[in-house]
Short mmCIF file of C-alpha atoms in Angstrom, two decimals:
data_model
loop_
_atom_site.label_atom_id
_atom_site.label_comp_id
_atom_site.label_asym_id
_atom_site.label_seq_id
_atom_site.Cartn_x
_atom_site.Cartn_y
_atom_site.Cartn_z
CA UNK A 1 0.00 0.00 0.00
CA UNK A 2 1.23 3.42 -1.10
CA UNK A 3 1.19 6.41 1.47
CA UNK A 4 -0.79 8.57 -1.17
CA UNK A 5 -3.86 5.25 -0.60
CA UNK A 6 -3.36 5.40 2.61
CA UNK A 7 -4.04 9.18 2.66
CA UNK A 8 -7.12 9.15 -0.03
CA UNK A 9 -9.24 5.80 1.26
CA UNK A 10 -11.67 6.81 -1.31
CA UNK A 11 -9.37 6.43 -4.04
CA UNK A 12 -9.79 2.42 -4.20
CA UNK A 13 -13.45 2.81 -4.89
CA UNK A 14 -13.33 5.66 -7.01
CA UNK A 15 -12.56 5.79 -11.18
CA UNK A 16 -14.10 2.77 -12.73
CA UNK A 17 -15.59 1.41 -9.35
CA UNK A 18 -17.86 -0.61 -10.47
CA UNK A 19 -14.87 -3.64 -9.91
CA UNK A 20 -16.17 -5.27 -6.25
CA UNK A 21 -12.05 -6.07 -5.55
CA UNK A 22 -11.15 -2.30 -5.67
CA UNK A 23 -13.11 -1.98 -2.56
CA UNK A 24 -11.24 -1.01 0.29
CA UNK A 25 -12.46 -1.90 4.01
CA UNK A 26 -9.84 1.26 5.84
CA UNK A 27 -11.47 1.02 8.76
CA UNK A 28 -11.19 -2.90 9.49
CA UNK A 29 -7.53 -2.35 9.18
CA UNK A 30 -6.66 0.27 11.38
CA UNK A 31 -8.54 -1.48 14.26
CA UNK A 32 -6.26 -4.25 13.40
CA UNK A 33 -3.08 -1.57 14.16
CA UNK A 34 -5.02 -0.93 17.16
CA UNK A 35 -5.28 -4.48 18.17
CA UNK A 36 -1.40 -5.41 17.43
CA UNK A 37 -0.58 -2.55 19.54
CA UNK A 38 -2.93 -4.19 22.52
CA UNK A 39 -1.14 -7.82 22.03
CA UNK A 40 2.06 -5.77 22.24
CA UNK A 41 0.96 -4.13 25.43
CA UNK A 42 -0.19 -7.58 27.38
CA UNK A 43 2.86 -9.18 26.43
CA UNK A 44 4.87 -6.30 27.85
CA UNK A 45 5.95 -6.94 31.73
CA UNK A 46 5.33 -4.06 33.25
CA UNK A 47 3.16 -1.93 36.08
CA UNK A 48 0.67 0.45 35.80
CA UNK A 49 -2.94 1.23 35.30
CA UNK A 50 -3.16 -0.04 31.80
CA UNK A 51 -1.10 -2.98 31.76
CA UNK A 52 -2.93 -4.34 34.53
CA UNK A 53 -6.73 -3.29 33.15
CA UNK A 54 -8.47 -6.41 32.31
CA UNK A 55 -8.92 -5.46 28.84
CA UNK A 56 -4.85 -5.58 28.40
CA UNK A 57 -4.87 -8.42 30.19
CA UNK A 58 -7.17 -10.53 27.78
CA UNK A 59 -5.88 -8.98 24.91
CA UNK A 60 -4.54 -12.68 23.76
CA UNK A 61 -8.40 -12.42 21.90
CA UNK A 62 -7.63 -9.42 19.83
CA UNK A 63 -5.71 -12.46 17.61
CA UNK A 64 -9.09 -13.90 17.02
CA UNK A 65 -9.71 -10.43 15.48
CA UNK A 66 -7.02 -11.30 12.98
CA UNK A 67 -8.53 -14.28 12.18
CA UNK A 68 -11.91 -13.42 11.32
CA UNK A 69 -10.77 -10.62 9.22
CA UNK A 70 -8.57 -12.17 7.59
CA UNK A 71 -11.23 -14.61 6.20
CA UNK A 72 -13.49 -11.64 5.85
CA UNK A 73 -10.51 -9.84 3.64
CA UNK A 74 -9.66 -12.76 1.69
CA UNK A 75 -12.85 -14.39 0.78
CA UNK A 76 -13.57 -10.22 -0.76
CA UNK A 77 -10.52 -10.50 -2.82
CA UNK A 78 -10.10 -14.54 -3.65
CA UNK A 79 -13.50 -16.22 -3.55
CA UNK A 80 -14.31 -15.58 -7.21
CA UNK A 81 -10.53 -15.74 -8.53
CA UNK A 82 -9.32 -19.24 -7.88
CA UNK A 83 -10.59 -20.85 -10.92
CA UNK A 84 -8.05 -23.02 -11.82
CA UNK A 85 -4.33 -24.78 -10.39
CA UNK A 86 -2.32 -22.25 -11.83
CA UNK A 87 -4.81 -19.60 -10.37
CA UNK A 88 -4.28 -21.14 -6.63
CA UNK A 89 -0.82 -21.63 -7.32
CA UNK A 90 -0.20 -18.05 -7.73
CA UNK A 91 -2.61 -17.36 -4.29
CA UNK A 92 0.06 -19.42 -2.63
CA UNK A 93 2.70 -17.82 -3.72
CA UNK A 94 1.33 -14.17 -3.21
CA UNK A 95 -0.40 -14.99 0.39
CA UNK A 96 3.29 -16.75 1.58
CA UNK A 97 5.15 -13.70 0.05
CA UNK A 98 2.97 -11.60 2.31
CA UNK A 99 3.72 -13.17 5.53
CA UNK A 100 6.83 -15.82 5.25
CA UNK A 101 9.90 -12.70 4.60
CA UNK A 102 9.46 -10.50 7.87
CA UNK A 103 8.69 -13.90 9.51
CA UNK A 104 12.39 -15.30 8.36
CA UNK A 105 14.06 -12.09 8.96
CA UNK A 106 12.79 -11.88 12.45
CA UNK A 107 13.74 -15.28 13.36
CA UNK A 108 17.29 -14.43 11.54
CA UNK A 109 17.74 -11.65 14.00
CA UNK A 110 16.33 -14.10 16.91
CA UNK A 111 19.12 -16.50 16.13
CA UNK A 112 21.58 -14.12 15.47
CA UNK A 113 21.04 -13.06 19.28
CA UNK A 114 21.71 -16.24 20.09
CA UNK A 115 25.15 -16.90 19.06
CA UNK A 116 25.83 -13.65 20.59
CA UNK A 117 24.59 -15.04 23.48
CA UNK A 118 26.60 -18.38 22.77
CA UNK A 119 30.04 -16.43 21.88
CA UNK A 120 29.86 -13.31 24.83
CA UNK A 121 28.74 -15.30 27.85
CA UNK A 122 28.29 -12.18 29.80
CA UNK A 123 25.05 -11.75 27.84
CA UNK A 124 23.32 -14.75 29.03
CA UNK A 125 22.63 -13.34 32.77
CA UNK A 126 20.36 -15.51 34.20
CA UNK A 127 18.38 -16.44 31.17
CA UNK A 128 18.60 -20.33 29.99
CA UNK A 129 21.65 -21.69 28.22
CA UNK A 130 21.46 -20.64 24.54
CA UNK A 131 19.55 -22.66 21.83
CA UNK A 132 17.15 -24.38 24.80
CA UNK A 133 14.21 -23.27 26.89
CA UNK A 134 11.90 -22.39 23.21
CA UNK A 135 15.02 -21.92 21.40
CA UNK A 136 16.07 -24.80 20.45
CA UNK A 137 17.29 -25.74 16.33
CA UNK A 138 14.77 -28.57 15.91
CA UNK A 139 11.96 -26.11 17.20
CA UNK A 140 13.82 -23.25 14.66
CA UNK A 141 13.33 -25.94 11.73
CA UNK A 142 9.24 -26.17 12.75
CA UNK A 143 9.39 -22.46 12.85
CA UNK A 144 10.83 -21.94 9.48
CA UNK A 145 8.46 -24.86 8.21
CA UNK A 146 6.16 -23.08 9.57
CA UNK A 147 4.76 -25.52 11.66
CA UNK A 148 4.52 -23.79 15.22
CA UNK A 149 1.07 -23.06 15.30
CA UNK A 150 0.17 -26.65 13.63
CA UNK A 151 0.55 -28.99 16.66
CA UNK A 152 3.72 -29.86 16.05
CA UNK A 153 5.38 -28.37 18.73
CA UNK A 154 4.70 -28.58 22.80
CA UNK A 155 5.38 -24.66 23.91
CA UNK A 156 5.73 -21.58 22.36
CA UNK A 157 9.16 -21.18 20.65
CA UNK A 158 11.38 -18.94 19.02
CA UNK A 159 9.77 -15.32 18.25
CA UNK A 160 6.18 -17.02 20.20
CA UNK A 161 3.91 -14.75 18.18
CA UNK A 162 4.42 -16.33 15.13
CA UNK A 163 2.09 -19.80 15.83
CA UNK A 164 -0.57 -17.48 14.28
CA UNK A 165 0.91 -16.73 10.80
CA UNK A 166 1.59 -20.54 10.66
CA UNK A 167 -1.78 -21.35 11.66
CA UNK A 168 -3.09 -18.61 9.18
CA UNK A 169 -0.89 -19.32 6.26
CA UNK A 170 -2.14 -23.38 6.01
CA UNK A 171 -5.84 -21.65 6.18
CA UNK A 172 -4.77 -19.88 3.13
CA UNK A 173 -3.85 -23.05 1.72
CA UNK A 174 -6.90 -24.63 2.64
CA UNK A 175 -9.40 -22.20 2.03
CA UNK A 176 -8.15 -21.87 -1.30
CA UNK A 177 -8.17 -26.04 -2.14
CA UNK A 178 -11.94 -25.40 -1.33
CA UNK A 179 -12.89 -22.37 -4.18
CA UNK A 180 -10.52 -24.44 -6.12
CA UNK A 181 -12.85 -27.50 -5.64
CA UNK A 182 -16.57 -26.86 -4.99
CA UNK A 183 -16.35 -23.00 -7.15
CA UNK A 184 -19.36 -20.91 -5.98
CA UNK A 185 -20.48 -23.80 -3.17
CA UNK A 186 -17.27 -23.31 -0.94
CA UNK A 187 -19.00 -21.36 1.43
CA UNK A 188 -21.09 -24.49 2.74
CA UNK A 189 -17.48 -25.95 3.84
CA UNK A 190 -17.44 -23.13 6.85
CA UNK A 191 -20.46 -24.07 8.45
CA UNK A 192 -19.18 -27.41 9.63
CA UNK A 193 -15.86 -25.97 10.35
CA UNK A 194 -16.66 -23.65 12.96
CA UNK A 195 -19.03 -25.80 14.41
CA UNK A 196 -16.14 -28.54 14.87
CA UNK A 197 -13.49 -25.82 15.82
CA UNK A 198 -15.78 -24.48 18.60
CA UNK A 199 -16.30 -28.11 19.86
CA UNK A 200 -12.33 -29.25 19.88
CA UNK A 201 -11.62 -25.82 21.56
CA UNK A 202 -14.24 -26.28 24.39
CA UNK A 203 -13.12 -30.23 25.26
CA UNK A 204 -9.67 -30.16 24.40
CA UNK A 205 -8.09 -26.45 25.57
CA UNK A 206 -7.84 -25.70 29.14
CA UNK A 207 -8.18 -22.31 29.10
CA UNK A 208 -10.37 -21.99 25.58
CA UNK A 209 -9.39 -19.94 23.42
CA UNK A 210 -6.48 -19.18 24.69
CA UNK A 211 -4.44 -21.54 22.83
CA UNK A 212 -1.62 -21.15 20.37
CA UNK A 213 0.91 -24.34 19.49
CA UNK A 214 -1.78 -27.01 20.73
CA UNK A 215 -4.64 -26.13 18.87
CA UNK A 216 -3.60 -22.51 17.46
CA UNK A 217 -4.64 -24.02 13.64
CA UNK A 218 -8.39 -25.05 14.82
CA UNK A 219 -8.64 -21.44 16.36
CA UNK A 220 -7.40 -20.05 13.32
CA UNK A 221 -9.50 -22.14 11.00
CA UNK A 222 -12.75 -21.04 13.17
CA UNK A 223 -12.25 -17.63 13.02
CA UNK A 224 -10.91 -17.45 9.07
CA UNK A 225 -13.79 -19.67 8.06
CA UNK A 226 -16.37 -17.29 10.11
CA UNK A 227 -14.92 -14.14 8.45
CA UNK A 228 -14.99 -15.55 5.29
CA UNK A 229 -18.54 -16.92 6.03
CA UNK A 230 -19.97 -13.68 7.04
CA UNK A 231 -18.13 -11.90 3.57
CA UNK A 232 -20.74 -14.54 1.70
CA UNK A 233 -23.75 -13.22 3.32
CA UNK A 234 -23.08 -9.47 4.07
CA UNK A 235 -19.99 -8.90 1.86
CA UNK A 236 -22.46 -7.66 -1.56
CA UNK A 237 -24.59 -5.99 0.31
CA UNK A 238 -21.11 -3.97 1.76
CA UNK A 239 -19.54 -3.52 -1.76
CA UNK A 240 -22.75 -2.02 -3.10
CA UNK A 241 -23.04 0.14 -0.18
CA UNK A 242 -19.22 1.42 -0.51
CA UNK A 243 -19.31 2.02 -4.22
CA UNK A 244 -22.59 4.13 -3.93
CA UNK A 245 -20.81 6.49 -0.62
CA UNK A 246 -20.06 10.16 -1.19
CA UNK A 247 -16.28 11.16 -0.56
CA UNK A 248 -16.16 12.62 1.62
CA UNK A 249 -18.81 10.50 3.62
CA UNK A 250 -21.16 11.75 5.48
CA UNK A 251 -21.11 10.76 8.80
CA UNK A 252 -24.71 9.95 10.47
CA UNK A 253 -25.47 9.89 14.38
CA UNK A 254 -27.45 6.42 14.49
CA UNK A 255 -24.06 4.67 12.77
CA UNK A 256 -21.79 6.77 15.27
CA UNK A 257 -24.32 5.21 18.23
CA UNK A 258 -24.00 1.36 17.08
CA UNK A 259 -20.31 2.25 16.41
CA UNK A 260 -20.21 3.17 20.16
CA UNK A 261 -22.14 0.33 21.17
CA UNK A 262 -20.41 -2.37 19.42
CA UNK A 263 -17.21 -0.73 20.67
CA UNK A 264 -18.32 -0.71 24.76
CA UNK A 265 -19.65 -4.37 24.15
CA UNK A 266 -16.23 -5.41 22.82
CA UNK A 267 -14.08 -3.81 25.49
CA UNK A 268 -16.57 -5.40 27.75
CA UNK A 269 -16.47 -8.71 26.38
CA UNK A 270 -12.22 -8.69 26.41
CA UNK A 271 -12.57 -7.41 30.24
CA UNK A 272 -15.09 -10.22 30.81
CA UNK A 273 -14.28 -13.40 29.14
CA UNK A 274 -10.85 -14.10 30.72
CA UNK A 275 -10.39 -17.72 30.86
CA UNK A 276 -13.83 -19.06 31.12
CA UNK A 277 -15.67 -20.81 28.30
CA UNK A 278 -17.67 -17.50 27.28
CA UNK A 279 -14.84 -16.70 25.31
CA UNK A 280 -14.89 -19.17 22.70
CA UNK A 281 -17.86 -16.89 21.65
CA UNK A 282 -14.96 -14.07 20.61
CA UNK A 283 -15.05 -14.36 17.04
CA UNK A 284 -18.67 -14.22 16.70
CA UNK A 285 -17.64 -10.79 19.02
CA UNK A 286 -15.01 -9.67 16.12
CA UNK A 287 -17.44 -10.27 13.35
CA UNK A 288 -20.20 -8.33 14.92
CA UNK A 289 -17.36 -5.23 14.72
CA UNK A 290 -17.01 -5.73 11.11
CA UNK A 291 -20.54 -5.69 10.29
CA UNK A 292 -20.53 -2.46 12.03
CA UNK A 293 -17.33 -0.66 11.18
CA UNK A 294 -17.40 -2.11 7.62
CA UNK A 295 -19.98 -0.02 7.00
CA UNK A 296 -18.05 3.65 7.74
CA UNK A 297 -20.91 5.22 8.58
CA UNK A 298 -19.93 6.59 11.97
CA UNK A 299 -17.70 9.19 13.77
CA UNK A 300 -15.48 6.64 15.02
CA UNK A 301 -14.96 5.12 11.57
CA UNK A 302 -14.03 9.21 10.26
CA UNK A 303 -11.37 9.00 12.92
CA UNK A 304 -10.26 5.63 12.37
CA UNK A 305 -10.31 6.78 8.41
CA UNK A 306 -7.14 9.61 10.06
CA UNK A 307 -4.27 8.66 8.36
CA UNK A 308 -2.30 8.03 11.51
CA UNK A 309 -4.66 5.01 12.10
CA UNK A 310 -4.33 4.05 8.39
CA UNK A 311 -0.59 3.87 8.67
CA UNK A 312 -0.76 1.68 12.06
CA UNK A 313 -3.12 -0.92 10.02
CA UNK A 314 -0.66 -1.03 7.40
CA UNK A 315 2.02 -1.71 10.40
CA UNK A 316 0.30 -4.14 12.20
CA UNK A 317 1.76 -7.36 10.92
CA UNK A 318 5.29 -5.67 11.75
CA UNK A 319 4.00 -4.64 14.75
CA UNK A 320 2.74 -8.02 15.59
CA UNK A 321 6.07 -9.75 14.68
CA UNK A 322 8.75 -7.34 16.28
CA UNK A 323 7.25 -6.58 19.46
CA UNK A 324 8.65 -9.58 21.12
CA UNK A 325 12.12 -9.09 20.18
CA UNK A 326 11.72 -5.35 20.89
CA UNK A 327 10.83 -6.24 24.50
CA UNK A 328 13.14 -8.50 25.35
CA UNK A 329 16.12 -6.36 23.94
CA UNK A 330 14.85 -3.81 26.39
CA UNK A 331 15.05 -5.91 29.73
CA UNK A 332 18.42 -6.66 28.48
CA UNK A 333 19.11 -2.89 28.27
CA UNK A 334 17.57 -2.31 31.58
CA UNK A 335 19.94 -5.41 33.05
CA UNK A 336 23.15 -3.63 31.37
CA UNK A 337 22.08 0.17 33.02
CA UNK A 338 21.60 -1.45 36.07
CA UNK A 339 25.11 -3.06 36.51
CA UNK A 340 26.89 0.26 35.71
CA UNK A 341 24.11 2.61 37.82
CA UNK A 342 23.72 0.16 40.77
CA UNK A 343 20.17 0.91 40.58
CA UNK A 344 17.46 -1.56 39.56
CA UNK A 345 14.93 -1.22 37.00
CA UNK A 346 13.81 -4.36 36.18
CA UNK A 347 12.61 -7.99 38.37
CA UNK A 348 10.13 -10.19 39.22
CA UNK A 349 6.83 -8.54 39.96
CA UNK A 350 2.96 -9.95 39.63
CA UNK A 351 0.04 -8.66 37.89
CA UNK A 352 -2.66 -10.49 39.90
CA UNK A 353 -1.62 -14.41 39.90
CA UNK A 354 0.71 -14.00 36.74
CA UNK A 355 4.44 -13.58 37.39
CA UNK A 356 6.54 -11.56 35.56
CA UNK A 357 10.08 -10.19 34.99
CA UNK A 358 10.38 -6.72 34.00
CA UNK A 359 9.93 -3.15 34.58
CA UNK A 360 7.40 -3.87 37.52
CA UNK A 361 8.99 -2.70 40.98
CA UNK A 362 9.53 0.92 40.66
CA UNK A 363 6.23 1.75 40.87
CA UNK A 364 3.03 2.54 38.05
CA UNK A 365 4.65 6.01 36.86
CA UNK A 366 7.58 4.25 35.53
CA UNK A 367 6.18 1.43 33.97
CA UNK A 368 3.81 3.52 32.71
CA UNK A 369 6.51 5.62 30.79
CA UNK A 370 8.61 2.19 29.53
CA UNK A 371 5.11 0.64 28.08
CA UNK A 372 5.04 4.51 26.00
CA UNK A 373 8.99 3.71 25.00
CA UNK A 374 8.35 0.48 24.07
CA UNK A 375 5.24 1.38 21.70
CA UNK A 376 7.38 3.95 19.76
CA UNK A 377 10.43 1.44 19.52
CA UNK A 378 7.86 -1.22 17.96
CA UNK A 379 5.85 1.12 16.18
CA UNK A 380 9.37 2.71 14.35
CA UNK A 381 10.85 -1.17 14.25
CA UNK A 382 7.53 -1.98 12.21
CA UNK A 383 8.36 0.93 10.19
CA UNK A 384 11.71 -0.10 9.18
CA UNK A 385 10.88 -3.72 8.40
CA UNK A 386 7.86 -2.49 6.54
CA UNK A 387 9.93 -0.59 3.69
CA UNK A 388 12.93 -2.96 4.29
CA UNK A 389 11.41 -6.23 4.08
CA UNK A 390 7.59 -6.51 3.77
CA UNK A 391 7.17 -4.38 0.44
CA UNK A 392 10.51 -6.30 -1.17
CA UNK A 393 9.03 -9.35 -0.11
CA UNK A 394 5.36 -8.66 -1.36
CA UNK A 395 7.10 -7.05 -4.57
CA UNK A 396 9.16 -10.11 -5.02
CA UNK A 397 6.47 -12.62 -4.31
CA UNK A 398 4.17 -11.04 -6.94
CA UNK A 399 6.65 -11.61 -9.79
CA UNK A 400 6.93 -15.12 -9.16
CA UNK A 401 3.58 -15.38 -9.00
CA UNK A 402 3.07 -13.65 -12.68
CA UNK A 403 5.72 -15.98 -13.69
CA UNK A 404 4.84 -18.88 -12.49
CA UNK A 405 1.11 -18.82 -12.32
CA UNK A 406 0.16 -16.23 -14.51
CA UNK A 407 -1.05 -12.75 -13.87
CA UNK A 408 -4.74 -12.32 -12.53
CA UNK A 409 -7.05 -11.44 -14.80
CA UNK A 410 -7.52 -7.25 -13.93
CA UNK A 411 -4.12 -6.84 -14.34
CA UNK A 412 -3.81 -9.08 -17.76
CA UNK A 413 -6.69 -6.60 -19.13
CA UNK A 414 -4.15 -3.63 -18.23
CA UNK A 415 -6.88 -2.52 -15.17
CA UNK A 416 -4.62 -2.49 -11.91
CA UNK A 417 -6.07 -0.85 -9.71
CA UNK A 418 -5.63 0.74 -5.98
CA UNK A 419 -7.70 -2.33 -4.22
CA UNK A 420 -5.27 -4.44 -5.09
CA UNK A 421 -2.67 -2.95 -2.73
CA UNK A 422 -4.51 -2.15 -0.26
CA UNK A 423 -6.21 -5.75 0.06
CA UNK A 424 -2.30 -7.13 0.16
CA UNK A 425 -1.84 -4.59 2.61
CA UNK A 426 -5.40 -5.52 4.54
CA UNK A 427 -4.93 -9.08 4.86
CA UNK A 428 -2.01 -9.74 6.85
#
């Protein structure tokens, strides 16, 4: 996605938009920036007000919000293209391009701390011996296969946020095997998935939902297939809506009150859920919030339209992938001031029954302040690997694709459009 898109939403339904795929959902993607930022924020060990809100604290089912949009996303820019093998071999290649380089690079720079680790023993403090505890080479091997979020491992390993883009890239796969298959009929597939992936969920995961490398793939095939389930029903009626808006829109007070609604019933549902089996109901949650802010209609969608907001969606998969690294680099930094200051910055602390290591013991104020620092260094790490790595990589996978499989049929007939980038961009 170009800045100049990112600035002018309108401009991917605008100049021959009578082409459904040039339709741009803005909105749905900034509250997925918002989102990363939350994950970023629970995963972060430190004090204060917000950190220890229960919203932060059950922000592990913002990820569900990935998944259902991502189904939502895809099925609006693959359900009617995937006509044919060399069709869903070039949906491959362009979905894997999307995700698999910043994924790679991030591990890269994972294992590269490592043998630093392995070569300066001064760095390994009191961590675990390097290449063990998560990090070991047979669990770098499932990462890079991307088999992490597949069952294959038995903890979280390596850079632990990334069980969802494995998880999410073989629902790619999948989801495209079934347009490939059963054409316009694919659809009925999703029905008995996400009655199954509810069921394995509720008998098989402790704590519901909230599981990644055990059964991270069924979650992820629930929420996709819901997403692109509720795209089938409500996704025309959306399109014709969007290509019939004003730009600017007008914004009306009955969409700003459901918008306000649907956003206190989220926030309460996230503060609310926790644990318990209530929140296996989270992706119905999500996909109530893109019925509502798909539709733009609202004062919350004009600000979420900003292009600060804009900028963050097109971030969040950097966002989502960096932030772990980010962290720990930082308690590392804290260790280091603290040996040459003599005074202490980070150790163990609790947030209710969780224990943590970080920058919890001098008080809210400055954990507070490090959660700010640590959203800018993520935020401007996204940045970097956004330019550096995720366009190269998206550029890249593209031209294989037109090689390989061919190019898709808009941009054979010389009509490329905005929606195109901004889809890529969209679904993460």
């Amino acid at each position: 996605m170009t800045s100049s898109e990112i600035r002018n939403p309108a401009a991917a339904t605008s100049g021959g938009a009578q082409n459904p795929s040039r339709v741009r959902f803005a909105v749905l993607d900034s509250w997925r920036g918002i989102c990363a930022l939350l994950v970023a924020i629970m995963h972060f060990p430190a004090s204060g007000p917000l950190s220890e809100s229960l919203i932060i604290r059950n922000a592990y089912l913002f990820v569900d919000y990935f998944f259902v949009l991502s189904g939502f996303v895809i099925a609006h820019r693959y359900r009617s293209s995937i006509s044919s093998r060399a069709a869903y071999l070039r949906f491959a290649i362009v979905r894997l391009g999307r995700v698999y380089p910043l994924h790679v690079a991030v591990l890269a720079v994972f294992v590269a701390f490592e043998l630093l680790r392995l070569t300066v023993p001064a760095l390994r403090g009191d961590g675990a011996v390097p290449f063990s505890d998560g990090n070991t080479i047979g669990e770098l091997i499932n990462s890079l296969l991307l088999l992490n979020g597949a069952g294959m491992d038995v903890r979280l390993t390596w850079n632990s946020p990334s069980w969802s883009i494995s998880a999410e890239v073989w629902t790619y796969l999948l989801f495209g095997l079934a347009v490939l298959t059963l054409g316009r009929r694919h659809w009925i597939v999703f029905i008995p998935v996400i009655a199954a992936g509810m069921a394995a969920i509720y008998a098989w995961s402790p704590d519901h939902m909230d599981t990644t490398w055990h059964l991270g793939l069924v979650r992820c095939l629930y929420g996709f297939s819901l997403g692109a389930l509720l795209y089938h029903f409500l996704g025309p009626v959306l399109v014709a809506h969007h290509l019939k808006a004003s730009s600017p829109r007008v914004t009306s007070l009955w969409a700003t009150g459901v918008e306000l609604l649907t956003l206190a019933a989220i926030l309460g549902f996230v503060a609310l859920a926790g644990k318990g089996a209530v929140n296996i109901l989270a992706p119905f949650v999500f996909a109530l919030a893109i019925c509502v802010f798909s539709y733009e209609g609202g004062a919350l969608s004009r600000l979420l339209n900003r292009p600060i907001f804009l900028w963050l969606g097109t971030l969040s998969y950097g966002i989502y992938m960096v932030h772990i690294f980010v962290q720990a680099r930082m308690i590392n930094a804290a260790s280091l001031v603290e040996k040459l200051t003599g005074q202490a910055f980070v150790g163990p602390f609790s947030i209710g029954q969780e224990a943590f290591f970080g920058f919890g013991i001098r008080g809210a104020a400055f954990g507070v302040v490090m959660t700010m620092v640590m959203v800018i260094l993520v935020v401007v790490t996204a940045l970097v690997a956004h330019f550096l790595i995720e366009k190269p990589g998206i550029r890249l996978s593209k031209a294989i694709a037109d090689r390989v499989g061919g190019k898709p049929r808009a941009e054979a007939t010389g009509k490329k459009g905005a929606g195109q980038a901004g889809l890529s961009a969209l679904s993460r």
